CSV table of C-alpha atoms (C1' of nucleotides) in Angstrom, one decimal:
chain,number,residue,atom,x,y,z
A,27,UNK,CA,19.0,-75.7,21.2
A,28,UNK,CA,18.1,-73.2,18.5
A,29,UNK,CA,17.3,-75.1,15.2
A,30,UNK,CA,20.5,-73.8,12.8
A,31,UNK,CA,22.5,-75.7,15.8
A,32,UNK,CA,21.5,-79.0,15.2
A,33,UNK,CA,23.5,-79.8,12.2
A,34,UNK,CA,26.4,-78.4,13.7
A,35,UNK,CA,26.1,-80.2,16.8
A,36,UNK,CA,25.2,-83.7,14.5
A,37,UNK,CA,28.2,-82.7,13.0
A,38,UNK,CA,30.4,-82.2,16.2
A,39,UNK,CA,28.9,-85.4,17.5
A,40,UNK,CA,29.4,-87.5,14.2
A,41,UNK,CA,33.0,-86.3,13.9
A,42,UNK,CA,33.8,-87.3,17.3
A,43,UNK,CA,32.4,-90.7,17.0
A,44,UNK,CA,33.7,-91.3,13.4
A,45,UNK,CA,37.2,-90.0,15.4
A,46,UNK,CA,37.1,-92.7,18.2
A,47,UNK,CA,35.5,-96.0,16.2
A,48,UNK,CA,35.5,-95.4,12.8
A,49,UNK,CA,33.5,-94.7,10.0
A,50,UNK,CA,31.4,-98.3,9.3
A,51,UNK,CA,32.2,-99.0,13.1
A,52,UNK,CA,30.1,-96.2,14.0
A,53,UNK,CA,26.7,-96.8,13.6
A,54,UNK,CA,23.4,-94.0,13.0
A,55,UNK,CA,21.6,-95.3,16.1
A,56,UNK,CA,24.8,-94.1,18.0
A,57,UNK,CA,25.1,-91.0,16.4
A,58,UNK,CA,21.7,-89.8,17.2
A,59,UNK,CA,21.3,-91.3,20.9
A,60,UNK,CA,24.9,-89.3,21.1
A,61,UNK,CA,23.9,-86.4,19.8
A,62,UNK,CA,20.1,-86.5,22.1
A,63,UNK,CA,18.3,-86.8,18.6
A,64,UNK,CA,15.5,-88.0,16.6
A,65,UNK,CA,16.6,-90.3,14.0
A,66,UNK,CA,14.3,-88.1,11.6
A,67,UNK,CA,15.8,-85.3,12.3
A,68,UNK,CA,19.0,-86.9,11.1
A,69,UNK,CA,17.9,-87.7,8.1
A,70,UNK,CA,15.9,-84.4,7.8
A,71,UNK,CA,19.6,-82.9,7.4
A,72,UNK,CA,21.1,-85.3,5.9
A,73,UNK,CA,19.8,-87.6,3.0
A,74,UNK,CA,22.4,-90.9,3.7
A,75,UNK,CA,25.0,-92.2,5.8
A,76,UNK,CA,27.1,-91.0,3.2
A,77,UNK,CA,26.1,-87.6,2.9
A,78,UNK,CA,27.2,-87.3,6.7
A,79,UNK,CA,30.1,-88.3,6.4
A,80,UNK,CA,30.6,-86.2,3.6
A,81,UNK,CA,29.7,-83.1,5.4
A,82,UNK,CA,31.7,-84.1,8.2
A,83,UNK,CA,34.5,-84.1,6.4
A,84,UNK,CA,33.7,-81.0,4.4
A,85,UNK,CA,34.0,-79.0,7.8
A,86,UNK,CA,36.9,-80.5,9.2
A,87,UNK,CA,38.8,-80.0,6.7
A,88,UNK,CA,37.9,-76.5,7.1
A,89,UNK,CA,38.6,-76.7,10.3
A,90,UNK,CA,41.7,-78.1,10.1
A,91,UNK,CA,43.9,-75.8,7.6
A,92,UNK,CA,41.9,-72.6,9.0
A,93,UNK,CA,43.6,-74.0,12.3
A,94,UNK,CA,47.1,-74.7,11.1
A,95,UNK,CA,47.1,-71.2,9.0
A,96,UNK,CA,46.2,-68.8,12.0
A,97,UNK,CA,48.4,-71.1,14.0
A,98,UNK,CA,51.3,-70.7,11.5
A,99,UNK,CA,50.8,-67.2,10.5
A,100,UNK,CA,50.7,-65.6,14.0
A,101,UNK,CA,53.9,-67.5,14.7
A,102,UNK,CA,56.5,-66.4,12.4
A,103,UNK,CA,56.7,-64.4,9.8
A,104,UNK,CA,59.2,-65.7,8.2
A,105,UNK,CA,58.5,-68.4,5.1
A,106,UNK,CA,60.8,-70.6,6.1
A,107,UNK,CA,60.0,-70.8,9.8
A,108,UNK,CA,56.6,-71.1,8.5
A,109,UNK,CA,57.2,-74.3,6.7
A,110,UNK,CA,58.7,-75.2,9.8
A,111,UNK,CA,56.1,-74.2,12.0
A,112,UNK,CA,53.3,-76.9,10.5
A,113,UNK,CA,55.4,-79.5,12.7
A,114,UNK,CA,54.7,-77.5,15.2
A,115,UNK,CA,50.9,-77.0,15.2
A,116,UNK,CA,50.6,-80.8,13.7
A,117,UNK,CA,52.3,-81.9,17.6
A,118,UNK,CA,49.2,-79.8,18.9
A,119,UNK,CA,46.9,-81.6,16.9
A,120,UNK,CA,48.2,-84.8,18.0
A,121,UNK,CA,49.3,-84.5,21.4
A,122,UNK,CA,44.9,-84.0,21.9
A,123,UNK,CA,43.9,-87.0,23.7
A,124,UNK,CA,41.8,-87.6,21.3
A,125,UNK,CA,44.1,-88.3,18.8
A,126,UNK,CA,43.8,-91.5,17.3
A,127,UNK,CA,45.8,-90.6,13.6
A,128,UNK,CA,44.2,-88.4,10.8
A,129,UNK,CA,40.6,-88.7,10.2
A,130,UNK,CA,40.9,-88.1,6.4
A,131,UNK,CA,43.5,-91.1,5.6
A,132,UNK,CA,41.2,-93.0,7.9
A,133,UNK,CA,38.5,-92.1,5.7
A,134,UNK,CA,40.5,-93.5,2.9
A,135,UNK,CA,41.9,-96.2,4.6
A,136,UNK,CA,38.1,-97.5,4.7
A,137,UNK,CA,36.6,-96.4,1.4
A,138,UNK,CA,39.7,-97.1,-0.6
A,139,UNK,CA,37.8,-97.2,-4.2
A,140,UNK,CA,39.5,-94.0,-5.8
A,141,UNK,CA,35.8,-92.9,-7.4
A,142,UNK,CA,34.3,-93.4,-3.7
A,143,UNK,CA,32.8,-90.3,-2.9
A,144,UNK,CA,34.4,-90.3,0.7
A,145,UNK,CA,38.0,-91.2,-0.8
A,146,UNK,CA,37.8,-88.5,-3.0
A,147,UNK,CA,36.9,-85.8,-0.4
A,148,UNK,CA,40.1,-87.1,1.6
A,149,UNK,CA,42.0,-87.0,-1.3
A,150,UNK,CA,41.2,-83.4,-1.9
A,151,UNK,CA,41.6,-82.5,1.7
A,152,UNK,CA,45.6,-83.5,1.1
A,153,UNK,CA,45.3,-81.3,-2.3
A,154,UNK,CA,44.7,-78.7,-0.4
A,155,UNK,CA,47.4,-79.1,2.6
A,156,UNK,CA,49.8,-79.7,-0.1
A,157,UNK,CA,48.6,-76.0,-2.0
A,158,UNK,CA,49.6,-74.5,1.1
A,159,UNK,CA,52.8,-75.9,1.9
A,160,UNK,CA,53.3,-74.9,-1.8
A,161,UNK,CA,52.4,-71.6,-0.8
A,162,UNK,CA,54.6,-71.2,1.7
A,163,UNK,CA,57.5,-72.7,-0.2
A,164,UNK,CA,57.0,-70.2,-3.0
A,165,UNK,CA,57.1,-67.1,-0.2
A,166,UNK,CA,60.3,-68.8,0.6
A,167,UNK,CA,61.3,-68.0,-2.5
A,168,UNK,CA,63.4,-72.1,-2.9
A,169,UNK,CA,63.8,-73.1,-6.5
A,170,UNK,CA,61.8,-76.0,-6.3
A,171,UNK,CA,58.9,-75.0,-4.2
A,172,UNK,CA,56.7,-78.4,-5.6
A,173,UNK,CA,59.1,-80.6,-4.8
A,174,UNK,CA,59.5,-79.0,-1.1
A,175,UNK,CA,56.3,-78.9,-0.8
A,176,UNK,CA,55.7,-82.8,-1.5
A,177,UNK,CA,58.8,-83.1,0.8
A,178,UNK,CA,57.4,-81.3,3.8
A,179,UNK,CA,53.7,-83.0,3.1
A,180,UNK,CA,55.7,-86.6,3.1
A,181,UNK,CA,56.7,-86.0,6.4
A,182,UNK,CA,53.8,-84.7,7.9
A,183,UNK,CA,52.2,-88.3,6.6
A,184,UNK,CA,54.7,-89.8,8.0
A,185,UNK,CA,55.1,-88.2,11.4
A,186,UNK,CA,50.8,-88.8,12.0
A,187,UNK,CA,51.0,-92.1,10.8
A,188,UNK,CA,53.7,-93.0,13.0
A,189,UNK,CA,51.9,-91.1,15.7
A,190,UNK,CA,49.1,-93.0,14.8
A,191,UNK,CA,50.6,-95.9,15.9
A,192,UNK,CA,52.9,-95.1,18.9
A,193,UNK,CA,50.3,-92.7,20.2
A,194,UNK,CA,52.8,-90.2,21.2
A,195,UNK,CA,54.3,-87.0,19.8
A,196,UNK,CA,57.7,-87.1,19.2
A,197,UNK,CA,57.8,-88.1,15.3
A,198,UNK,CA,56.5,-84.2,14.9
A,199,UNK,CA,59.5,-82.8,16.0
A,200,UNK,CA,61.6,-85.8,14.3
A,201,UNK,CA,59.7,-84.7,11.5
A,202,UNK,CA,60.7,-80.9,12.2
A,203,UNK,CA,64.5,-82.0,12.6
A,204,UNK,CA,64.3,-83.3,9.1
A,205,UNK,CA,62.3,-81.0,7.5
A,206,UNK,CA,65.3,-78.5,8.9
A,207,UNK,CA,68.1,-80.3,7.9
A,208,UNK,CA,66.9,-80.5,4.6
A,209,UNK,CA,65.7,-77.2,3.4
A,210,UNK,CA,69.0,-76.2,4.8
A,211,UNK,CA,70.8,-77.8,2.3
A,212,UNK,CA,68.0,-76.2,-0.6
A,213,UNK,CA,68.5,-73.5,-3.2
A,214,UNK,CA,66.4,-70.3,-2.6
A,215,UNK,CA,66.2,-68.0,-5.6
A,216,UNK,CA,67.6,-64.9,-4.5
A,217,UNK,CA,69.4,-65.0,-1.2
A,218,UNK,CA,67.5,-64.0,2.2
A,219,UNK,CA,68.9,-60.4,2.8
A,220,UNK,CA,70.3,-59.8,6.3
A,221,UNK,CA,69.0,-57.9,8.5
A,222,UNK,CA,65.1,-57.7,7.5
A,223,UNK,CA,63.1,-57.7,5.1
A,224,UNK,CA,59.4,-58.4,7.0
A,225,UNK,CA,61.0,-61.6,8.6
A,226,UNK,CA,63.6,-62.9,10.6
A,227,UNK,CA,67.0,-64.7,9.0
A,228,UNK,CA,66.2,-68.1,7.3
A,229,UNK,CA,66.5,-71.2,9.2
A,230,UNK,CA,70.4,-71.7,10.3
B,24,UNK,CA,42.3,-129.4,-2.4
B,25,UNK,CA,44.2,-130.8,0.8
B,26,UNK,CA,42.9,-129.8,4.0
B,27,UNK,CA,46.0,-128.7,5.1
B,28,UNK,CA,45.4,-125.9,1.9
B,29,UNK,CA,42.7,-124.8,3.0
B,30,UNK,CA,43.4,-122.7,5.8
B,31,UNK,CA,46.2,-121.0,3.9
B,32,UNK,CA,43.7,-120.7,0.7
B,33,UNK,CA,41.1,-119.0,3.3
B,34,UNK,CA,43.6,-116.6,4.6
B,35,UNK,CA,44.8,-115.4,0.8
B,36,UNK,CA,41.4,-114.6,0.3
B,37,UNK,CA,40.6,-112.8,3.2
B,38,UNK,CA,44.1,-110.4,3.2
B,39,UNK,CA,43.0,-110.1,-0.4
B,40,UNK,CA,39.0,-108.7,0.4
B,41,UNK,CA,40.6,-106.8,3.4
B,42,UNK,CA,43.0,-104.9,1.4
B,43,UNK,CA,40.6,-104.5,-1.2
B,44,UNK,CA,37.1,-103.4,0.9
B,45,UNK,CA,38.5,-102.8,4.5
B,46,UNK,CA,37.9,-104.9,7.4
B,47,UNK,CA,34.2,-104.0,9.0
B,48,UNK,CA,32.9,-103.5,5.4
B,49,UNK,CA,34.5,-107.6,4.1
B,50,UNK,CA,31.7,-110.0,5.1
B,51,UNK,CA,32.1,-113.2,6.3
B,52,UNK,CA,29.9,-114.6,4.0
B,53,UNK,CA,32.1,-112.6,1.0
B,54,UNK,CA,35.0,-114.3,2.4
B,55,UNK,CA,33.7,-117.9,2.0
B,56,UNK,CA,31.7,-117.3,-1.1
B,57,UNK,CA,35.3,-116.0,-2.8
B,58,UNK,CA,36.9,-118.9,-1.4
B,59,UNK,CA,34.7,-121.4,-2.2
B,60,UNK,CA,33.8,-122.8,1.0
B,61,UNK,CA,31.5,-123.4,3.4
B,62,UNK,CA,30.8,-121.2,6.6
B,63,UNK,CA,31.6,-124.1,8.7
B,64,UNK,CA,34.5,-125.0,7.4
B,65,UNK,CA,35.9,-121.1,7.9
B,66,UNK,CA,34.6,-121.4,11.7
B,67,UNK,CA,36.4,-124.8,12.1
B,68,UNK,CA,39.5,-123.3,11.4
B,69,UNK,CA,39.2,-120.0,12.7
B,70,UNK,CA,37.3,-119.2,16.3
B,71,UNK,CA,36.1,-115.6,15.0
B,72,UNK,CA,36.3,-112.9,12.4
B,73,UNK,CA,38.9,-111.1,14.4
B,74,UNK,CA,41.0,-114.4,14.4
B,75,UNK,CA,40.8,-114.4,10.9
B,76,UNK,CA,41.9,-110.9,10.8
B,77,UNK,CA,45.4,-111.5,13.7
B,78,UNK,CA,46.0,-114.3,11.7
B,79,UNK,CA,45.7,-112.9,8.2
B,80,UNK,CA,47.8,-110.0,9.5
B,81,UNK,CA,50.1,-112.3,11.4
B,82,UNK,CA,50.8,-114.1,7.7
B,83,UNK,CA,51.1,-110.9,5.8
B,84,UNK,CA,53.7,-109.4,8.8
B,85,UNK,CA,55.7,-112.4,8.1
B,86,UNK,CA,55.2,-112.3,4.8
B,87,UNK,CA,56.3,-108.4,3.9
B,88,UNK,CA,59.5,-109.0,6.2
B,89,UNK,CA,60.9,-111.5,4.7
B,90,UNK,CA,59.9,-109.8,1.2
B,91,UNK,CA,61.8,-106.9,2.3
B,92,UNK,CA,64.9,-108.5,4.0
B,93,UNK,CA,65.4,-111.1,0.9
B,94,UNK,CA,65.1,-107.8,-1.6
B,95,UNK,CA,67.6,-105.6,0.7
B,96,UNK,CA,69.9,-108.6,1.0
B,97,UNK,CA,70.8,-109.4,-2.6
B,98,UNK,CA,70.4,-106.2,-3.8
B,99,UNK,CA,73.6,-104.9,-1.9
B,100,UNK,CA,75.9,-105.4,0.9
B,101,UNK,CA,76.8,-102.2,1.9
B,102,UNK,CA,74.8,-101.1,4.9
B,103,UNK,CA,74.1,-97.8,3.7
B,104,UNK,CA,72.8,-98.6,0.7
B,105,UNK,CA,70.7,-101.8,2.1
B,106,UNK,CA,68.7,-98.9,4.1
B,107,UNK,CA,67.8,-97.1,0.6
B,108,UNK,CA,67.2,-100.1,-0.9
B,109,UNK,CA,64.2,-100.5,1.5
B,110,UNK,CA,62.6,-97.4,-0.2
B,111,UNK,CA,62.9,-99.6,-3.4
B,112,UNK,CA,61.0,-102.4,-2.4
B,113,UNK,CA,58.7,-100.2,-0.9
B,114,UNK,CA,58.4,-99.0,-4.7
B,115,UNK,CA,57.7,-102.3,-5.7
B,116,UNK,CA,54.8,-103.2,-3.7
B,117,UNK,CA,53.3,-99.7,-4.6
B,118,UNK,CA,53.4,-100.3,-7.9
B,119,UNK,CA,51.1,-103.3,-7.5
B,120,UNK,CA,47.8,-102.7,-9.1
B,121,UNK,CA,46.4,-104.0,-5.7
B,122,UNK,CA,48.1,-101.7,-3.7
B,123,UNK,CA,45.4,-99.6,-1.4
B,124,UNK,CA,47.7,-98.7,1.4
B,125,UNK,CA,49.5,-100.2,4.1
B,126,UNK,CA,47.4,-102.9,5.8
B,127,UNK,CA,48.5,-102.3,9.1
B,128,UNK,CA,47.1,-99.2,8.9
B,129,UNK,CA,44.7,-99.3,7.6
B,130,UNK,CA,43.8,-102.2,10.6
B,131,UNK,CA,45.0,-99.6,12.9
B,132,UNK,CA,42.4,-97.1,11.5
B,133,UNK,CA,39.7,-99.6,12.1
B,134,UNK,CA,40.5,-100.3,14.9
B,135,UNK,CA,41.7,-97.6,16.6
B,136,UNK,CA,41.7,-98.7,20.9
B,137,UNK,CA,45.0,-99.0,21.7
B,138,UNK,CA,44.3,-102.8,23.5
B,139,UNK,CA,42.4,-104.4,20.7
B,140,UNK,CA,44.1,-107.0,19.4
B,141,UNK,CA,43.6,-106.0,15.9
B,142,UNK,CA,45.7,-102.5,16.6
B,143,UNK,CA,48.4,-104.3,18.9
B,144,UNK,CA,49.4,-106.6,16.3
B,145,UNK,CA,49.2,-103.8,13.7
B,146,UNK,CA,51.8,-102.1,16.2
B,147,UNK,CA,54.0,-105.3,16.7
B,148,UNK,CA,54.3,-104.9,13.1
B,149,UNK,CA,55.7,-101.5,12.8
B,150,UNK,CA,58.0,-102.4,15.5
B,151,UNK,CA,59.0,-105.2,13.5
B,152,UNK,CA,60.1,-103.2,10.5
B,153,UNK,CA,61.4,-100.7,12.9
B,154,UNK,CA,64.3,-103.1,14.9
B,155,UNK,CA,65.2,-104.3,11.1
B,156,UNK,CA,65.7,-100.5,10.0
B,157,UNK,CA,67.9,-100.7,13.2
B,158,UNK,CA,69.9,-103.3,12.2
B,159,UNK,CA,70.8,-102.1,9.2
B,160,UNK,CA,71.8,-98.9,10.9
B,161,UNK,CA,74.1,-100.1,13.7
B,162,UNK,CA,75.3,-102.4,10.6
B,163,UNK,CA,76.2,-99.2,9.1
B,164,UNK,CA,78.2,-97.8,11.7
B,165,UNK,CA,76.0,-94.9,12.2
B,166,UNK,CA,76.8,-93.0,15.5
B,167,UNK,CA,72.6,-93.1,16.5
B,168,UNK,CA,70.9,-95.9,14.8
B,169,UNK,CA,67.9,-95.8,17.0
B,170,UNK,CA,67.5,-92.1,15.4
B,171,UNK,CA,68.4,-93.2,12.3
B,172,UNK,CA,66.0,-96.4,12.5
B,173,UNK,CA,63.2,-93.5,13.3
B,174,UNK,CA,63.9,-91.4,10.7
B,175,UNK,CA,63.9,-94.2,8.2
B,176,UNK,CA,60.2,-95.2,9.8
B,177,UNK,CA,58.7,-92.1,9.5
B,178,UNK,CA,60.1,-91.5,5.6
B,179,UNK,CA,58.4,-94.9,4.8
B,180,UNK,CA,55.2,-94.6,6.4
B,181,UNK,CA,55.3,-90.3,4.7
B,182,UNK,CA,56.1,-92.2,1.3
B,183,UNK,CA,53.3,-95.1,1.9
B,184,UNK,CA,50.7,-92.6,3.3
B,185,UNK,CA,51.1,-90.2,0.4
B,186,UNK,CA,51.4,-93.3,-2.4
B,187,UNK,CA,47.6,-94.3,-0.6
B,188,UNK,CA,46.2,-91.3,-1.4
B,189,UNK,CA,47.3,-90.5,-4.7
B,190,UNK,CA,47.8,-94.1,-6.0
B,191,UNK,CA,50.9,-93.1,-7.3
B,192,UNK,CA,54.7,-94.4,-6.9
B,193,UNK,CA,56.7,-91.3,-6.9
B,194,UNK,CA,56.8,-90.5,-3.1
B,195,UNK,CA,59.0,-93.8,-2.4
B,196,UNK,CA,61.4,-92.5,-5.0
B,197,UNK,CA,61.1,-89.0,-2.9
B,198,UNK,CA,61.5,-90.3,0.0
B,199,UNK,CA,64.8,-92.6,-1.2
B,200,UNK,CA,66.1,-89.5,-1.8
B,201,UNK,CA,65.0,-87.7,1.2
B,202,UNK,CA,66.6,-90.4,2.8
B,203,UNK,CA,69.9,-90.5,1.0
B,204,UNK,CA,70.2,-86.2,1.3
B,205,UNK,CA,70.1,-87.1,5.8
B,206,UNK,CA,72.0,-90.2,6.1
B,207,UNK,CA,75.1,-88.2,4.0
B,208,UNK,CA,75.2,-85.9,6.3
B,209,UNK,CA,75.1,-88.5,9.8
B,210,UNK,CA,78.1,-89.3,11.9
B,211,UNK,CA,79.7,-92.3,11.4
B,212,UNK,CA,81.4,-94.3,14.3
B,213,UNK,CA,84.2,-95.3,12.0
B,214,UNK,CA,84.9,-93.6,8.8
B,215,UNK,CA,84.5,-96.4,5.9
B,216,UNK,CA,87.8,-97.5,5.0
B,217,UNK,CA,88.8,-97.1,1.5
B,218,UNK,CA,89.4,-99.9,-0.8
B,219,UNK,CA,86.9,-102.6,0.5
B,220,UNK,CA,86.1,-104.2,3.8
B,221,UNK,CA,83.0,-106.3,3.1
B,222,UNK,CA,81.1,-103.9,1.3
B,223,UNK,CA,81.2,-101.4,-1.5
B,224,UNK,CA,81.9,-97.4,-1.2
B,225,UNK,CA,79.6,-95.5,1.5
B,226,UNK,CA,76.9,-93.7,-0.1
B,227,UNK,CA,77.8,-90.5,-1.5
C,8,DG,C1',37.4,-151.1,4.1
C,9,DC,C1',36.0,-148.9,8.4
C,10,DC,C1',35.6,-144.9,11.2
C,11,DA,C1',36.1,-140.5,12.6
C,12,DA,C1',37.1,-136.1,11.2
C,13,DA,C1',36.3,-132.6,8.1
C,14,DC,C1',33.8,-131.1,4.4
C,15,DG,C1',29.6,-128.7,1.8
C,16,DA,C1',24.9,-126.9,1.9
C,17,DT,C1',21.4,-124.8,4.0
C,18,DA,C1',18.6,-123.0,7.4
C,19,DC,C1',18.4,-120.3,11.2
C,20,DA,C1',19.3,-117.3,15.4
C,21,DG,C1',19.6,-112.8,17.3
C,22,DA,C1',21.5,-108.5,16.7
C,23,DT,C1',22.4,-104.5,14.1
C,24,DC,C1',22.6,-102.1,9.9
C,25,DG,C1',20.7,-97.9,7.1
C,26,DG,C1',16.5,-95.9,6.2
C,27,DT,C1',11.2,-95.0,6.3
C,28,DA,C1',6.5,-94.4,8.2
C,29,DT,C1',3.3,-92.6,11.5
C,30,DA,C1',1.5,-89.8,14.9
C,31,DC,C1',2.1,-86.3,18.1
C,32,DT,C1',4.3,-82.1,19.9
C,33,DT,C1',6.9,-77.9,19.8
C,34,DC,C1',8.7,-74.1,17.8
C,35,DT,C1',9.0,-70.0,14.4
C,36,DT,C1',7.0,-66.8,11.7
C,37,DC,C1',3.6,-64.0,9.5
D,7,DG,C1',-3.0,-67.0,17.1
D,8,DA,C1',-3.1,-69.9,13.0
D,9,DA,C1',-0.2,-72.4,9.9
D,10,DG,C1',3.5,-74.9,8.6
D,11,DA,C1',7.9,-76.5,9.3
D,12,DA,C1',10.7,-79.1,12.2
D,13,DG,C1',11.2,-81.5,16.3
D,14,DT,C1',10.4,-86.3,19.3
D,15,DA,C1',9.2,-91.0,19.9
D,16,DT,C1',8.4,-95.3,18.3
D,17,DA,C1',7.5,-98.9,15.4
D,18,DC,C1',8.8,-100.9,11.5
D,19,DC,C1',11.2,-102.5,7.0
D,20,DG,C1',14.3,-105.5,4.5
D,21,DA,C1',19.0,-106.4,4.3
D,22,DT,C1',23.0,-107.8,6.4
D,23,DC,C1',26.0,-109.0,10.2
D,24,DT,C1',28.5,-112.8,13.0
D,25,DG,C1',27.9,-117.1,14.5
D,26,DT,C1',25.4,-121.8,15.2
D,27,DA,C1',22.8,-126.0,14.2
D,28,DT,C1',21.6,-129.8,11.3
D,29,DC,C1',22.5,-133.2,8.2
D,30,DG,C1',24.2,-135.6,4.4
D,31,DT,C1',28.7,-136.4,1.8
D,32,DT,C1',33.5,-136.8,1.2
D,33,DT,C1',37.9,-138.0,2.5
D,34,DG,C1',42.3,-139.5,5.0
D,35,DG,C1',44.6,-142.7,8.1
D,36,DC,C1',44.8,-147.0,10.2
DNA sequence: GCCAAACGATACAGATCGGTATACTTCTTC
DNA sequence: GAAGAAGTATACCGATCTGTATCGTTTGGC
């Protein structure tokens, strides 16, 4: 293993163990006997515990809305279908056998101070999902495009918590169903022209 | 204090350190010390730290239930408008300046194997609140109340999730009227009758 | 008022925690 | 190929973890 690969490998390895036991649950001893490493090495990367977990979540967070863009983006070119499609690529995420709810409420869930370091990297990881879905709403030109965003965000909590729980993946596409029904019912700014203008018609 | 108290006064303390520092990172000897008590007394009464936590989380499942039934119940008898109400109550616990999040969540998030005991009573929970959002949906005549019951679920744990993060009450308000925007469109097994039959107007 | 149960206080066990120190080896790079 | 950075292995540190043992004191029920 070439050197730059070790702290993307510790990574890897602390992300899946923080996944599967938790964040105080997993200790540094398992990280490193996981990941076939010294424990100096460890902390040649990485000053703390902390800082780990930090970086950990740094990356997947990249990871995760670099994923649900390029899975969102090559699906539909349509705005509305696009807000649409996040259900679609969060059932993905959770159907993984792996799943065991979202790493970043997790996080928060067990540093719940609001100046902890860790809580406040979760809480900028939903900043960010929310900016997209924000995005999106804007291209789909609704009148209110905060307010659907916080919508669609709402349910996507909701649908991984509740996934979270029942371990399985059908409060995605309840999730979707909603989501549906209620930008149906929304104001758009200027009404979807038919018959093409870069996507297909909006949502029935 | 009677020694009957003191295994009621143990448990306040603990759901209290729990919901304030997480499970794994509340000590046992934090517990005791904030109760004011000695370690053997806590081990007399309780076997282990994870029979603290079922039955901490057993008092605090009882405990929100009844909260939320007693609130629904005298704040209206109209079916319809007993399921929104539950997105008001849920706003009232929010707003609590201890409010860090759902603790059976966060419990689940700790303690994420599906056969601990810790995340099947966090489960038996949401199944709980679940058949009660049932109830008031076949109460309200709606033609599927098991979807109905789900959809409910999911807008409450999107409005809980989201109110963790940004420590905020707003998305219970959303979500009320997420809430009230589906169920006016739902099928009804019997349209309400005019005029009076137990309960107030539908909602609109 | 006696007795047993429950309490408080403290010390301790054994394991594990995050993190450091040391000494040796293996790469990478000039 | 020398030098220095980064790796491994292991021992160790002090703190903390859950849980137990000991022992003296308090208390409730008969």
């Amino acid at each position: 293993m070439r050197r730059s690969e070790i702290r993307d490998h510790l990574l890897d390895t602390a992300l899946r163990l923080f996944n599967q036991y938790g964040y105080h649950a997993t200790g540094i001893d398992l990280i490193i006997a996981e990941a076939g490493v010294a424990k100096t090495t460890l902390y040649r990367h990485f000053e703390t515990k902390e800082d780990l977990i930090l970086a950990a979540l740094e990356r997947r967070d990249e990871e995760d809305r670099n994923a649900m863009r390029a899975f969102v983006e090559q699906r539909t070119g349509d705005p509305v279908e696009r807000l649409l499609a996040t259900f679609d690529f969060l059932e993905t995420t959770v159907r993984d056998k792996q799943f065991r709810g979202c790493m970043f409420m997790s996080a928060a869930a067990e540093h719940k101070d609001t100046v902890d370091p860790v809580f406040r990297a979760s809480l900028m990881h939903k900043r960010l999902a929310l900016a997209y879905f924000e995005e999106l709403a804007h291209a789909a030109r609704f009148a209110e495009p905060k307010r659907i965003a916080a919508e669609i965000n709402l349910l996507h909590e909701g649908a991984v918590a509740v996934a979270q729980i029942t371990r399985i993946a059908e409060p995605t596409r309840e999730a979707k169903r909603m989501a549906r029904q209620l930008l149906a019912a929304e104001e758009r700014l200027t009404p979807p022209t038919r018959g093409g203008d870069g996507g297909e018609r909006t949502a029935r």
